[in-house]
Amino acid sequence: MPLEKPPLKRLALVVLAIVPALAWALVKPVRVIAPEWAGVTCTTTTVCVDDTSKSAEAAALYAQAVQFVDAKVSRIPGHPRVTFCSSQACADHFGLGARSAVTVGTFGTVIGPRAWKPYYVRHELIHYLQAREFGVLRLLAKPSWFVEGMAYGLSEDPRVPLSQPFEGYRSDFLAWYRSVGKDRLWAEGSRL
């Protein structure tokens, strides 16, 4: 007797239930979507912390970074959510690994314990801005010198030199940026 095939609707529902669960379990940065599930406290709609005694410091880093990026790059649309991890356990929960911080499209950012510095938060908000301006899929197709070079260059990261290839990306981006200027940044960037 042949096995009966499940109806297409039932299969679609199973896939819709399993894919998000697998993403949550296997792709840890996706957890920025709901950081509260990681035992993190969101003190505002935009700032979450694993240690509430550091919420004022996190809020100040966030506010300074938004103000900087608004003035130096362009206005940040929306209200990006940033999770500040002061412990390595928190950072590991979000899958940072060796990274200091990560931004997942427009869903959110995680700042690890080593990245509680203004230029790191600015760097990640620039990645958020890139995802908003270009869309996540188009951003993935952009050259690394543009994506990372912009984040390192326009965040005014004081580390000189950066390790390679990042110092090269920053140099290449800043040379390109001098030729296009702030007013044409997004229009010219969309052509890359």
PDB file of C-alpha atoms in Angstrom:
ATOM      1  CA  MET A   1       0.000   0.000   0.000  1.00  0.00           C
ATOM      2  CA  PRO A   2       1.556   3.365  -1.049  1.00  0.00           C
ATOM      3  CA  LEU A   3       2.144   5.993   1.623  1.00  0.00           C
ATOM      4  CA  GLU A   4      -0.157   8.942   1.463  1.00  0.00           C
ATOM      5  CA  LYS A   5       1.583  12.268   0.808  1.00  0.00           C
ATOM      6  CA  PRO A   6       0.823  15.042   3.294  1.00  0.00           C
ATOM      7  CA  PRO A   7      -1.170  17.924   1.901  1.00  0.00           C
ATOM      8  CA  LEU A   8       0.902  20.866   0.704  1.00  0.00           C
ATOM      9  CA  LYS A   9      -0.633  23.203   3.289  1.00  0.00           C
ATOM     10  CA  ARG A  10       0.392  20.933   6.151  1.00  0.00           C
ATOM     11  CA  LEU A  11       3.933  20.691   4.792  1.00  0.00           C
ATOM     12  CA  ALA A  12       4.118  24.480   4.471  1.00  0.00           C
ATOM     13  CA  LEU A  13       2.984  24.889   8.092  1.00  0.00           C
ATOM     14  CA  VAL A  14       5.597  22.416   9.293  1.00  0.00           C
ATOM     15  CA  VAL A  15       8.329  24.257   7.371  1.00  0.00           C
ATOM     16  CA  LEU A  16       7.136  27.618   8.721  1.00  0.00           C
ATOM     17  CA  ALA A  17       7.337  26.242  12.250  1.00  0.00           C
ATOM     18  CA  ILE A  18      10.687  24.470  11.905  1.00  0.00           C
ATOM     19  CA  VAL A  19      12.742  27.046   9.984  1.00  0.00           C
ATOM     20  CA  PRO A  20      12.466  29.829  12.601  1.00  0.00           C
ATOM     21  CA  ALA A  21      13.176  27.355  15.412  1.00  0.00           C
ATOM     22  CA  LEU A  22      16.264  26.066  13.611  1.00  0.00           C
ATOM     23  CA  ALA A  23      17.447  29.612  12.892  1.00  0.00           C
ATOM     24  CA  TRP A  24      17.007  30.507  16.562  1.00  0.00           C
ATOM     25  CA  ALA A  25      18.985  27.445  17.671  1.00  0.00           C
ATOM     26  CA  LEU A  26      21.704  27.401  15.029  1.00  0.00           C
ATOM     27  CA  VAL A  27      22.207  31.024  13.939  1.00  0.00           C
ATOM     28  CA  LYS A  28      22.700  32.662  17.312  1.00  0.00           C
ATOM     29  CA  PRO A  29      22.946  36.293  16.086  1.00  0.00           C
ATOM     30  CA  VAL A  30      19.291  35.956  15.045  1.00  0.00           C
ATOM     31  CA  ARG A  31      18.529  36.093  18.769  1.00  0.00           C
ATOM     32  CA  VAL A  32      18.826  39.901  18.602  1.00  0.00           C
ATOM     33  CA  ILE A  33      15.211  39.837  17.451  1.00  0.00           C
ATOM     34  CA  ALA A  34      14.067  38.953  20.992  1.00  0.00           C
ATOM     35  CA  PRO A  35      16.958  39.576  23.383  1.00  0.00           C
ATOM     36  CA  GLU A  36      14.664  39.343  26.406  1.00  0.00           C
ATOM     37  CA  TRP A  37      14.508  35.577  25.838  1.00  0.00           C
ATOM     38  CA  ALA A  38      18.240  35.523  26.577  1.00  0.00           C
ATOM     39  CA  GLY A  39      17.759  36.947  30.058  1.00  0.00           C
ATOM     40  CA  VAL A  40      18.652  40.438  28.868  1.00  0.00           C
ATOM     41  CA  THR A  41      16.703  43.424  30.197  1.00  0.00           C
ATOM     42  CA  CYS A  42      15.558  46.075  27.749  1.00  0.00           C
ATOM     43  CA  THR A  43      15.604  49.320  29.716  1.00  0.00           C
ATOM     44  CA  THR A  44      14.149  51.218  26.744  1.00  0.00           C
ATOM     45  CA  THR A  45      12.834  50.193  23.326  1.00  0.00           C
ATOM     46  CA  THR A  46      16.348  50.711  21.928  1.00  0.00           C
ATOM     47  CA  VAL A  47      18.794  49.673  24.664  1.00  0.00           C
ATOM     48  CA  CYS A  48      19.069  46.248  26.286  1.00  0.00           C
ATOM     49  CA  VAL A  49      21.660  45.128  28.851  1.00  0.00           C
ATOM     50  CA  ASP A  50      22.641  41.953  30.614  1.00  0.00           C
ATOM     51  CA  ASP A  51      23.690  43.923  33.700  1.00  0.00           C
ATOM     52  CA  THR A  52      21.186  46.622  34.681  1.00  0.00           C
ATOM     53  CA  SER A  53      23.803  48.412  36.782  1.00  0.00           C
ATOM     54  CA  LYS A  54      25.420  49.368  33.465  1.00  0.00           C
ATOM     55  CA  SER A  55      22.234  50.613  31.779  1.00  0.00           C
ATOM     56  CA  ALA A  56      23.171  54.314  32.122  1.00  0.00           C
ATOM     57  CA  GLU A  57      26.560  53.685  30.472  1.00  0.00           C
ATOM     58  CA  ALA A  58      24.901  51.716  27.655  1.00  0.00           C
ATOM     59  CA  ALA A  59      22.255  54.422  27.130  1.00  0.00           C
ATOM     60  CA  ALA A  60      24.956  57.109  26.968  1.00  0.00           C
ATOM     61  CA  LEU A  61      27.003  55.113  24.405  1.00  0.00           C
ATOM     62  CA  TYR A  62      23.860  54.590  22.331  1.00  0.00           C
ATOM     63  CA  ALA A  63      22.777  58.249  22.425  1.00  0.00           C
ATOM     64  CA  GLN A  64      26.259  59.482  21.547  1.00  0.00           C
ATOM     65  CA  ALA A  65      26.539  57.031  18.650  1.00  0.00           C
ATOM     66  CA  VAL A  66      23.137  57.977  17.197  1.00  0.00           C
ATOM     67  CA  GLN A  67      23.990  61.684  17.453  1.00  0.00           C
ATOM     68  CA  PHE A  68      27.403  61.123  15.820  1.00  0.00           C
ATOM     69  CA  VAL A  69      26.065  59.012  12.924  1.00  0.00           C
ATOM     70  CA  ASP A  70      23.153  61.418  12.346  1.00  0.00           C
ATOM     71  CA  ALA A  71      25.617  64.333  12.052  1.00  0.00           C
ATOM     72  CA  LYS A  72      28.586  62.726  10.300  1.00  0.00           C
ATOM     73  CA  VAL A  73      26.991  60.131   8.010  1.00  0.00           C
ATOM     74  CA  SER A  74      23.231  60.627   7.661  1.00  0.00           C
ATOM     75  CA  ARG A  75      20.081  60.524   9.732  1.00  0.00           C
ATOM     76  CA  ILE A  76      19.322  57.062  11.079  1.00  0.00           C
ATOM     77  CA  PRO A  77      15.759  56.091  10.215  1.00  0.00           C
ATOM     78  CA  GLY A  78      13.846  54.060  12.743  1.00  0.00           C
ATOM     79  CA  HIS A  79      15.021  53.122  16.183  1.00  0.00           C
ATOM     80  CA  PRO A  80      17.756  50.480  16.062  1.00  0.00           C
ATOM     81  CA  ARG A  81      17.849  48.174  19.062  1.00  0.00           C
ATOM     82  CA  VAL A  82      21.257  47.519  20.590  1.00  0.00           C
ATOM     83  CA  THR A  83      21.962  44.821  23.166  1.00  0.00           C
ATOM     84  CA  PHE A  84      24.987  45.575  25.330  1.00  0.00           C
ATOM     85  CA  CYS A  85      26.620  42.453  26.785  1.00  0.00           C
ATOM     86  CA  SER A  86      29.018  43.123  29.640  1.00  0.00           C
ATOM     87  CA  SER A  87      29.721  39.402  30.124  1.00  0.00           C
ATOM     88  CA  GLN A  88      31.229  36.886  27.742  1.00  0.00           C
ATOM     89  CA  ALA A  89      28.375  34.490  28.574  1.00  0.00           C
ATOM     90  CA  CYS A  90      25.893  37.006  27.163  1.00  0.00           C
ATOM     91  CA  ALA A  91      28.051  37.551  24.062  1.00  0.00           C
ATOM     92  CA  ASP A  92      28.334  33.774  23.573  1.00  0.00           C
ATOM     93  CA  HIS A  93      24.560  33.420  23.802  1.00  0.00           C
ATOM     94  CA  PHE A  94      24.283  35.730  20.782  1.00  0.00           C
ATOM     95  CA  GLY A  95      27.066  33.865  18.948  1.00  0.00           C
ATOM     96  CA  LEU A  96      29.657  36.640  18.872  1.00  0.00           C
ATOM     97  CA  GLY A  97      32.572  34.229  19.134  1.00  0.00           C
ATOM     98  CA  ALA A  98      35.765  36.158  18.331  1.00  0.00           C
ATOM     99  CA  ARG A  99      33.805  39.183  17.073  1.00  0.00           C
ATOM    100  CA  SER A 100      33.487  42.239  19.284  1.00  0.00           C
ATOM    101  CA  ALA A 101      30.035  43.165  17.969  1.00  0.00           C
ATOM    102  CA  VAL A 102      27.567  42.217  15.251  1.00  0.00           C
ATOM    103  CA  THR A 103      24.626  43.849  13.512  1.00  0.00           C
ATOM    104  CA  VAL A 104      21.994  41.581  11.987  1.00  0.00           C
ATOM    105  CA  GLY A 105      20.420  43.589   9.169  1.00  0.00           C
ATOM    106  CA  THR A 106      17.857  45.924  10.660  1.00  0.00           C
ATOM    107  CA  PHE A 107      16.849  43.501  13.417  1.00  0.00           C
ATOM    108  CA  GLY A 108      19.394  44.578  15.980  1.00  0.00           C
ATOM    109  CA  THR A 109      22.953  44.789  17.206  1.00  0.00           C
ATOM    110  CA  VAL A 110      24.903  43.030  19.931  1.00  0.00           C
ATOM    111  CA  ILE A 111      27.842  44.810  21.541  1.00  0.00           C
ATOM    112  CA  GLY A 112      30.216  42.419  23.314  1.00  0.00           C
ATOM    113  CA  PRO A 113      32.201  43.154  26.476  1.00  0.00           C
ATOM    114  CA  ARG A 114      35.270  44.453  24.569  1.00  0.00           C
ATOM    115  CA  ALA A 115      33.185  46.804  22.406  1.00  0.00           C
ATOM    116  CA  TRP A 116      31.802  49.231  24.980  1.00  0.00           C
ATOM    117  CA  LYS A 117      33.577  52.081  23.219  1.00  0.00           C
ATOM    118  CA  PRO A 118      31.987  54.911  21.209  1.00  0.00           C
ATOM    119  CA  TYR A 119      33.609  53.974  17.890  1.00  0.00           C
ATOM    120  CA  TYR A 120      32.407  50.350  18.105  1.00  0.00           C
ATOM    121  CA  VAL A 121      28.792  51.436  18.652  1.00  0.00           C
ATOM    122  CA  ARG A 122      29.079  54.010  15.821  1.00  0.00           C
ATOM    123  CA  HIS A 123      30.561  51.300  13.559  1.00  0.00           C
ATOM    124  CA  GLU A 124      27.609  48.990  14.190  1.00  0.00           C
ATOM    125  CA  LEU A 125      25.024  51.764  13.732  1.00  0.00           C
ATOM    126  CA  ILE A 126      26.625  52.501  10.361  1.00  0.00           C
ATOM    127  CA  HIS A 127      26.017  48.855   9.415  1.00  0.00           C
ATOM    128  CA  TYR A 128      22.394  49.266  10.522  1.00  0.00           C
ATOM    129  CA  LEU A 129      22.145  52.412   8.391  1.00  0.00           C
ATOM    130  CA  GLN A 130      23.609  50.560   5.399  1.00  0.00           C
ATOM    131  CA  ALA A 131      20.989  47.816   5.782  1.00  0.00           C
ATOM    132  CA  ARG A 132      18.235  50.445   5.942  1.00  0.00           C
ATOM    133  CA  GLU A 133      19.536  52.358   2.911  1.00  0.00           C
ATOM    134  CA  PHE A 134      20.305  49.414   0.618  1.00  0.00           C
ATOM    135  CA  GLY A 135      18.225  46.574   2.032  1.00  0.00           C
ATOM    136  CA  VAL A 136      19.781  43.503   3.594  1.00  0.00           C
ATOM    137  CA  LEU A 137      20.072  41.438   0.405  1.00  0.00           C
ATOM    138  CA  ARG A 138      21.582  44.262  -1.669  1.00  0.00           C
ATOM    139  CA  LEU A 139      23.995  45.014   1.158  1.00  0.00           C
ATOM    140  CA  LEU A 140      25.272  41.425   1.054  1.00  0.00           C
ATOM    141  CA  ALA A 141      26.253  41.980  -2.581  1.00  0.00           C
ATOM    142  CA  LYS A 142      28.244  45.170  -1.879  1.00  0.00           C
ATOM    143  CA  PRO A 143      32.052  44.949  -1.910  1.00  0.00           C
ATOM    144  CA  SER A 144      33.717  44.457   1.484  1.00  0.00           C
ATOM    145  CA  TRP A 145      35.897  47.530   1.020  1.00  0.00           C
ATOM    146  CA  PHE A 146      32.703  49.585   0.840  1.00  0.00           C
ATOM    147  CA  VAL A 147      30.711  47.942   3.668  1.00  0.00           C
ATOM    148  CA  GLU A 148      33.492  47.522   6.212  1.00  0.00           C
ATOM    149  CA  GLY A 149      35.550  50.458   4.958  1.00  0.00           C
ATOM    150  CA  MET A 150      32.609  52.801   5.514  1.00  0.00           C
ATOM    151  CA  ALA A 151      32.002  51.471   9.014  1.00  0.00           C
ATOM    152  CA  TYR A 152      35.664  51.775  10.017  1.00  0.00           C
ATOM    153  CA  GLY A 153      36.264  55.059   8.209  1.00  0.00           C
ATOM    154  CA  LEU A 154      33.149  57.025   9.071  1.00  0.00           C
ATOM    155  CA  SER A 155      32.995  55.802  12.692  1.00  0.00           C
ATOM    156  CA  GLU A 156      36.367  57.490  13.189  1.00  0.00           C
ATOM    157  CA  ASP A 157      37.834  54.314  14.639  1.00  0.00           C
ATOM    158  CA  PRO A 158      41.081  55.537  16.249  1.00  0.00           C
ATOM    159  CA  ARG A 159      43.003  52.277  15.823  1.00  0.00           C
ATOM    160  CA  VAL A 160      45.800  52.782  13.296  1.00  0.00           C
ATOM    161  CA  PRO A 161      46.604  50.600  11.598  1.00  0.00           C
ATOM    162  CA  LEU A 162      43.793  48.104  11.728  1.00  0.00           C
ATOM    163  CA  SER A 163      44.671  44.508  10.957  1.00  0.00           C
ATOM    164  CA  GLN A 164      44.406  43.556   7.311  1.00  0.00           C
ATOM    165  CA  PRO A 165      42.246  43.419   5.305  1.00  0.00           C
ATOM    166  CA  PHE A 166      40.347  46.044   7.347  1.00  0.00           C
ATOM    167  CA  GLU A 167      42.978  48.791   7.097  1.00  0.00           C
ATOM    168  CA  GLY A 168      42.944  48.338   3.315  1.00  0.00           C
ATOM    169  CA  TYR A 169      39.146  48.475   3.261  1.00  0.00           C
ATOM    170  CA  ARG A 170      39.182  51.694   5.272  1.00  0.00           C
ATOM    171  CA  SER A 171      41.820  53.278   2.997  1.00  0.00           C
ATOM    172  CA  ASP A 172      39.969  52.255  -0.161  1.00  0.00           C
ATOM    173  CA  PHE A 173      36.647  53.533   1.160  1.00  0.00           C
ATOM    174  CA  LEU A 174      38.052  56.874   2.335  1.00  0.00           C
ATOM    175  CA  ALA A 175      39.711  57.458  -1.065  1.00  0.00           C
ATOM    176  CA  TRP A 176      36.398  56.680  -2.784  1.00  0.00           C
ATOM    177  CA  TYR A 177      34.472  58.836  -0.274  1.00  0.00           C
ATOM    178  CA  ARG A 178      36.714  61.853  -0.909  1.00  0.00           C
ATOM    179  CA  SER A 179      35.771  61.638  -4.596  1.00  0.00           C
ATOM    180  CA  VAL A 180      31.984  61.325  -4.064  1.00  0.00           C
ATOM    181  CA  GLY A 181      31.365  63.293  -0.850  1.00  0.00           C
ATOM    182  CA  LYS A 182      28.742  62.978   1.850  1.00  0.00           C
ATOM    183  CA  ASP A 183      25.878  64.272  -0.298  1.00  0.00           C
ATOM    184  CA  ARG A 184      26.344  61.559  -2.951  1.00  0.00           C
ATOM    185  CA  LEU A 185      27.295  58.717  -0.577  1.00  0.00           C
ATOM    186  CA  TRP A 186      24.133  56.641  -0.907  1.00  0.00           C
ATOM    187  CA  ALA A 187      23.484  57.355  -4.591  1.00  0.00           C
ATOM    188  CA  GLU A 188      27.025  56.407  -5.599  1.00  0.00           C
ATOM    189  CA  GLY A 189      27.092  53.528  -3.131  1.00  0.00           C
ATOM    190  CA  SER A 190      23.978  52.065  -4.715  1.00  0.00           C
ATOM    191  CA  ARG A 191      25.868  51.775  -8.006  1.00  0.00           C
ATOM    192  CA  LEU A 192      28.530  49.509  -6.551  1.00  0.00           C
TER     193      LEU A 192
END
